[in-house]
Amino acid sequence: MDVPFLTLNAWIGIWVAIYMFIGAVMDLNRVIVLCTRFTDEIFSFLISLIFIINAIGSPFSDVGVIHYFDMNHKSHDAYEDQPLYSHWASALLSLIVFIGTTQGKLRMPRLSRL
């Protein structure tokens, strides 16, 4: 895209200003009552899903725990000349930290009830 940043930012600001003006004139803030906890939970689930996919490893990027198991992954290049380095140890440590962090998060609500 060959669009100048400030021009694009200005047009987005104008569009948002028009949208907000129409919303204020039509008193659309009364619709917020229709937003339920279910809507909040769905949005929260989608954000969590994005972070989980990024942590495990997306098939479209080369970042994530699953990619550490690949011996030819670029994260192992800096250590390939060290005799004590094992890509399996690095991958398993990453997996253990990933599972430990997930378990810790899942057990946190139980600690607040004590």
Coordinates of N, CA, C and O in Angstrom, one line a residue:
M1 N 0.8 -1.2 0.0 CA 0.0 0.0 0.0 C 0.9 1.2 0.0 O 1.8 1.4 0.8
D2 N 0.6 2.1 -0.9 CA 1.4 3.3 -1.0 C 0.6 4.5 -0.5 O 0.5 5.5 -1.2
V3 N 0.0 4.4 0.6 CA -0.9 5.5 1.2 C -0.1 6.2 2.3 O 0.5 5.5 3.2
P4 N 0.0 7.5 2.3 CA 0.7 8.2 3.3 C 0.0 8.0 4.7 O -1.2 8.0 4.8
F5 N 0.8 7.8 5.7 CA 0.3 7.5 7.0 C -0.6 8.6 7.6 O -1.7 8.3 8.1
L6 N -0.2 9.9 7.5 CA -1.0 10.9 8.1 C -2.3 11.1 7.3 O -3.3 11.4 7.9
T7 N -2.3 11.0 6.0 CA -3.5 11.1 5.3 C -4.5 10.0 5.7 O -5.7 10.2 5.9
L8 N -4.0 8.8 5.7 CA -4.9 7.6 6.2 C -5.4 7.9 7.6 O -6.6 7.7 7.8
N9 N -4.5 8.3 8.5 CA -4.9 8.6 9.8 C -6.0 9.7 9.9 O -6.9 9.6 10.7
A10 N -5.9 10.7 9.1 CA -6.8 11.8 9.1 C -8.2 11.3 8.6 O -9.2 11.6 9.1
W11 N -8.2 10.5 7.5 CA -9.5 10.0 7.0 C -10.1 9.0 8.0 O -11.4 9.0 8.1
I12 N -9.4 8.3 8.7 CA -9.9 7.4 9.7 C -10.5 8.2 10.8 O -11.6 8.0 11.3
G13 N -9.9 9.3 11.2 CA -10.4 10.2 12.3 C -11.7 10.9 11.8 O -12.6 11.0 12.6
I14 N -11.8 11.3 10.6 CA -13.0 11.9 10.0 C -14.1 10.9 10.0 O -15.2 11.2 10.4
W15 N -13.8 9.7 9.6 CA -14.9 8.6 9.6 C -15.4 8.3 11.0 O -16.6 8.2 11.2
V16 N -14.5 8.2 11.9 CA -14.9 7.9 13.3 C -15.7 9.1 13.9 O -16.7 8.9 14.6
A17 N -15.3 10.3 13.6 CA -16.0 11.5 14.0 C -17.5 11.5 13.5 O -18.4 11.8 14.2
I18 N -17.6 11.2 12.2 CA -19.0 11.2 11.6 C -19.8 10.0 12.2 O -21.0 10.2 12.6
Y19 N -19.2 8.9 12.4 CA -19.9 7.8 13.0 C -20.3 8.1 14.5 O -21.4 7.8 14.9
M20 N -19.4 8.7 15.2 CA -19.8 9.1 16.6 C -20.9 10.2 16.7 O -21.7 10.2 17.5
F21 N -20.8 11.1 15.7 CA -21.8 12.1 15.7 C -23.2 11.5 15.4 O -24.2 11.9 16.0
I22 N -23.3 10.6 14.4 CA -24.5 9.9 14.1 C -25.0 9.1 15.3 O -26.2 9.1 15.6
G23 N -24.1 8.4 16.0 CA -24.4 7.7 17.2 C -25.0 8.6 18.3 O -25.9 8.2 19.0
A24 N -24.4 9.8 18.4 CA -24.9 10.7 19.5 C -26.2 11.3 19.1 O -27.1 11.4 20.0
V25 N -26.4 11.6 17.9 CA -27.7 12.1 17.4 C -28.8 11.1 17.6 O -30.0 11.4 18.0
M26 N -28.6 9.8 17.3 CA -29.6 8.8 17.3 C -29.7 8.1 18.7 O -30.5 7.2 18.9
D27 N -28.9 8.6 19.7 CA -28.9 8.1 21.0 C -28.7 6.6 21.1 O -29.4 5.8 21.7
L28 N -27.6 6.2 20.4 CA -27.3 4.7 20.4 C -26.7 4.2 21.7 O -26.5 3.0 21.8
N29 N -26.4 5.0 22.6 CA -25.9 4.5 23.9 C -26.9 3.7 24.7 O -26.6 3.0 25.6
R30 N -28.2 3.8 24.3 CA -29.2 3.0 25.0 C -29.1 1.5 24.6 O -29.6 0.7 25.3
V31 N -28.4 1.3 23.5 CA -28.2 -0.1 23.0 C -27.2 -0.9 23.9 O -27.2 -2.1 23.9
I32 N -26.4 -0.2 24.6 CA -25.3 -0.8 25.4 C -26.0 -1.8 26.5 O -25.3 -2.7 27.0
V33 N -27.2 -1.5 26.9 CA -27.9 -2.4 27.8 C -28.0 -3.8 27.3 O -28.1 -4.8 28.0
L34 N -28.1 -3.9 26.0 CA -28.2 -5.2 25.3 C -27.0 -6.1 25.4 O -27.0 -7.3 25.1
C35 N -25.8 -5.5 25.6 CA -24.6 -6.2 25.7 C -24.6 -7.0 27.0 O -24.7 -6.4 28.1
T36 N -24.4 -8.2 27.0 CA -24.5 -9.1 28.2 C -23.1 -9.6 28.5 O -22.1 -9.4 27.9
R37 N -23.1 -10.4 29.6 CA -21.8 -11.0 30.0 C -21.4 -12.0 28.9 O -20.2 -12.2 28.7
F38 N -22.3 -12.6 28.2 CA -22.0 -13.5 27.1 C -21.2 -12.8 26.1 O -20.2 -13.4 25.6
T39 N -21.5 -11.6 25.7 CA -20.7 -10.9 24.7 C -19.3 -10.6 25.2 O -18.4 -10.8 24.5
D40 N -19.2 -10.3 26.5 CA -17.9 -10.1 27.1 C -17.1 -11.4 27.1 O -15.9 -11.3 26.8
E41 N -17.7 -12.5 27.4 CA -17.0 -13.8 27.5 C -16.6 -14.2 26.1 O -15.5 -14.8 25.9
I42 N -17.4 -14.0 25.0 CA -17.0 -14.3 23.7 C -15.8 -13.5 23.2 O -14.8 -14.0 22.7
F43 N -15.8 -12.2 23.5 CA -14.6 -11.4 23.1 C -13.4 -11.8 23.9 O -12.3 -11.9 23.3
S44 N -13.6 -12.1 25.2 CA -12.4 -12.5 26.0 C -11.9 -13.9 25.5 O -10.7 -14.1 25.5
F45 N -12.8 -14.8 25.0 CA -12.3 -16.1 24.5 C -11.5 -15.9 23.2 O -10.5 -16.5 23.0
L46 N -12.0 -15.0 22.4 CA -11.2 -14.7 21.1 C -9.8 -14.1 21.4 O -8.9 -14.6 20.7
I47 N -9.7 -13.2 22.3 CA -8.4 -12.7 22.6 C -7.5 -13.8 23.2 O -6.3 -13.9 22.8
S48 N -8.1 -14.6 24.1 CA -7.3 -15.7 24.7 C -6.8 -16.7 23.6 O -5.7 -17.2 23.6
L49 N -7.7 -17.0 22.7 CA -7.4 -17.9 21.6 C -6.2 -17.4 20.8 O -5.3 -18.2 20.4
I50 N -6.2 -16.1 20.5 CA -5.1 -15.5 19.7 C -3.8 -15.7 20.5 O -2.8 -16.1 19.9
F51 N -3.8 -15.5 21.8 CA -2.5 -15.6 22.5 C -2.1 -17.1 22.6 O -0.9 -17.4 22.6
I52 N -3.1 -18.0 22.8 CA -2.8 -19.4 22.8 C -2.2 -19.9 21.5 O -1.2 -20.7 21.5
I53 N -2.8 -19.5 20.4 CA -2.2 -20.0 19.1 C -0.8 -19.4 18.9 O 0.1 -20.1 18.4
N54 N -0.6 -18.2 19.3 CA 0.8 -17.6 19.2 C 1.8 -18.3 20.1 O 2.9 -18.4 19.7
A55 N 1.3 -18.7 21.3 CA 2.2 -19.4 22.2 C 2.6 -20.8 21.7 O 3.7 -21.2 21.8
I56 N 1.6 -21.6 21.2 CA 1.8 -22.9 20.8 C 2.6 -22.9 19.5 O 3.6 -23.6 19.3
G57 N 2.1 -22.1 18.6 CA 2.8 -22.0 17.3 C 1.8 -22.0 16.1 O 1.1 -22.9 16.0
S58 N 1.8 -20.9 15.4 CA 0.9 -20.8 14.3 C 1.6 -21.5 13.1 O 2.8 -21.4 12.9
P59 N 0.8 -22.1 12.2 CA 1.4 -22.7 11.0 C 1.8 -21.7 10.0 O 2.6 -22.0 9.1
F60 N 1.4 -20.4 10.2 CA 1.8 -19.4 9.3 C 3.0 -18.5 9.7 O 3.4 -17.6 9.0
S61 N 3.5 -18.8 10.9 CA 4.7 -18.1 11.4 C 5.7 -19.1 12.0 O 5.3 -20.2 12.2
D62 N 6.9 -18.6 12.3 CA 7.9 -19.6 12.8 C 8.2 -19.3 14.3 O 9.3 -19.4 14.7
V63 N 7.2 -18.8 15.0 CA 7.3 -18.6 16.4 C 6.3 -19.4 17.2 O 5.2 -19.7 16.8
G64 N 6.8 -20.0 18.3 CA 5.9 -20.8 19.2 C 6.7 -22.0 19.6 O 7.7 -22.4 19.1
V65 N 6.1 -22.7 20.7 CA 6.7 -23.8 21.3 C 6.8 -25.0 20.3 O 7.9 -25.7 20.3
I66 N 5.9 -25.2 19.4 CA 5.9 -26.3 18.5 C 7.1 -26.2 17.5 O 7.7 -27.2 17.1
H67 N 7.6 -25.0 17.2 CA 8.7 -24.9 16.3 C 10.0 -25.1 16.9 O 11.0 -25.3 16.2
Y68 N 10.1 -25.2 18.3 CA 11.4 -25.5 18.9 C 11.7 -27.0 18.7 O 12.9 -27.3 18.9
F69 N 10.8 -27.8 18.4 CA 11.1 -29.2 18.2 C 11.7 -29.5 16.8 O 12.1 -30.6 16.5
D70 N 11.6 -28.5 15.9 CA 12.3 -28.6 14.6 C 13.8 -28.4 14.7 O 14.2 -27.3 15.2
M71 N 14.6 -29.4 14.4 CA 16.0 -29.3 14.5 C 16.6 -28.2 13.6 O 17.6 -27.6 13.9
N72 N 15.9 -27.8 12.5 CA 16.4 -26.9 11.6 C 15.8 -25.5 11.8 O 16.0 -24.6 11.0
H73 N 15.2 -25.3 12.9 CA 14.6 -24.0 13.2 C 15.7 -22.9 13.5 O 16.7 -23.2 14.0
K74 N 15.4 -21.7 13.1 CA 16.5 -20.7 13.2 C 16.8 -20.3 14.6 O 17.9 -19.7 14.8
S75 N 16.0 -20.6 15.6 CA 16.3 -20.3 17.0 C 17.5 -21.2 17.5 O 18.1 -20.8 18.5
H76 N 17.8 -22.3 16.8 CA 18.9 -23.1 17.2 C 20.2 -22.8 16.6 O 21.3 -23.3 16.9
D77 N 20.2 -21.9 15.6 CA 21.4 -21.6 14.8 C 22.5 -20.9 15.7 O 23.7 -21.2 15.4
A78 N 22.2 -20.1 16.6 CA 23.2 -19.5 17.4 C 24.0 -20.4 18.3 O 25.1 -20.1 18.8
Y79 N 23.4 -21.6 18.6 CA 24.0 -22.5 19.5 C 24.5 -23.8 18.9 O 24.9 -24.7 19.6
E80 N 24.5 -23.9 17.6 CA 24.8 -25.2 16.9 C 26.3 -25.6 17.1 O 26.6 -26.7 17.0
D81 N 27.2 -24.6 17.4 CA 28.6 -25.0 17.6 C 28.9 -25.3 19.0 O 30.1 -25.7 19.3
Q82 N 28.0 -25.2 19.9 CA 28.2 -25.6 21.3 C 27.9 -27.1 21.5 O 26.8 -27.5 21.2
P83 N 28.9 -27.8 22.1 CA 28.7 -29.2 22.2 C 27.6 -29.7 23.2 O 27.0 -30.7 23.0
L84 N 27.3 -28.9 24.2 CA 26.4 -29.3 25.2 C 24.9 -28.9 24.9 O 24.0 -29.2 25.7
Y85 N 24.7 -28.2 23.8 CA 23.4 -27.7 23.4 C 22.6 -28.8 22.8 O 23.1 -29.5 21.9
S86 N 21.4 -28.9 23.2 CA 20.4 -29.9 22.6 C 19.1 -29.2 22.3 O 18.5 -28.6 23.2
H87 N 18.7 -29.3 21.1 CA 17.5 -28.6 20.7 C 16.3 -29.3 21.4 O 15.3 -28.7 21.6
W88 N 16.4 -30.6 21.7 CA 15.3 -31.3 22.4 C 15.2 -30.8 23.8 O 14.1 -30.6 24.3
A89 N 16.3 -30.5 24.5 CA 16.2 -30.0 25.8 C 15.6 -28.6 25.8 O 14.8 -28.3 26.7
S90 N 16.0 -27.8 24.8 CA 15.4 -26.5 24.7 C 13.9 -26.5 24.4 O 13.1 -25.8 25.0
A91 N 13.5 -27.5 23.5 CA 12.1 -27.6 23.2 C 11.3 -28.1 24.4 O 10.2 -27.6 24.7
L92 N 11.8 -29.1 25.1 CA 11.1 -29.6 26.3 C 11.0 -28.6 27.4 O 10.0 -28.5 28.1
L93 N 12.1 -27.8 27.6 CA 12.0 -26.8 28.6 C 10.9 -25.7 28.3 O 10.2 -25.3 29.1
S94 N 10.9 -25.4 27.0 CA 9.9 -24.4 26.6 C 8.5 -25.0 26.8 O 7.5 -24.3 27.2
L95 N 8.3 -26.3 26.5 CA 7.0 -26.9 26.7 C 6.6 -27.0 28.2 O 5.5 -26.8 28.5
I96 N 7.6 -27.3 29.0 CA 7.3 -27.4 30.5 C 6.9 -26.0 31.0 O 6.0 -25.8 31.8
V97 N 7.6 -24.9 30.6 CA 7.3 -23.6 31.0 C 5.9 -23.2 30.5 O 5.1 -22.6 31.2
F98 N 5.6 -23.6 29.2 CA 4.3 -23.3 28.6 C 3.2 -24.0 29.4 O 2.2 -23.4 29.8
I99 N 3.3 -25.3 29.7 CA 2.3 -26.0 30.5 C 2.2 -25.5 31.9 O 1.1 -25.3 32.5
G100 N 3.4 -25.2 32.5 CA 3.4 -24.7 33.9 C 2.6 -23.3 34.0 O 1.9 -23.1 34.9
T101 N 2.9 -22.4 33.0 CA 2.2 -21.1 33.0 C 0.7 -21.3 32.8 O -0.1 -20.7 33.5
T102 N 0.3 -22.2 31.9 CA -1.1 -22.5 31.7 C -1.8 -23.0 32.9 O -2.9 -22.6 33.3
Q103 N -1.1 -24.0 33.6 CA -1.7 -24.6 34.8 C -1.8 -23.6 35.9 O -2.7 -23.5 36.7
G104 N -0.8 -22.7 36.0 CA -0.8 -21.7 37.0 C -1.9 -20.7 36.8 O -2.6 -20.3 37.8
K105 N -2.2 -20.4 35.6 CA -3.3 -19.5 35.3 C -4.6 -20.1 35.6 O -5.5 -19.5 36.1
L106 N -4.7 -21.4 35.3 CA -6.0 -22.1 35.5 C -6.3 -22.3 37.0 O -7.4 -22.4 37.4
R107 N -5.2 -22.4 37.8 CA -5.4 -22.6 39.2 C -5.5 -21.3 40.0 O -5.9 -21.4 41.2
M108 N -5.3 -20.2 39.4 CA -5.3 -18.9 40.1 C -6.7 -18.6 40.7 O -6.8 -18.1 41.8
P109 N -7.8 -18.8 40.0 CA -9.1 -18.5 40.5 C -9.4 -19.3 41.8 O -10.1 -18.8 42.7
R110 N -8.9 -20.5 41.9 CA -9.1 -21.4 43.0 C -8.4 -20.7 44.3 O -8.9 -20.9 45.4
L111 N -7.3 -20.1 44.1 CA -6.6 -19.5 45.2 C -7.3 -18.3 45.7 O -7.3 -18.1 46.9
S112 N -8.0 -17.6 44.9 CA -8.7 -16.4 45.4 C -10.0 -16.8 46.2 O -10.5 -16.0 47.0
R113 N -10.5 -18.0 46.1 CA -11.6 -18.5 46.8 C -11.3 -19.0 48.2 O -12.1 -19.2 49.1
L114 N -10.0 -19.2 48.5 CA -9.6 -19.7 49.8 C -9.7 -18.7 50.9 O -9.6 -17.5 50.8

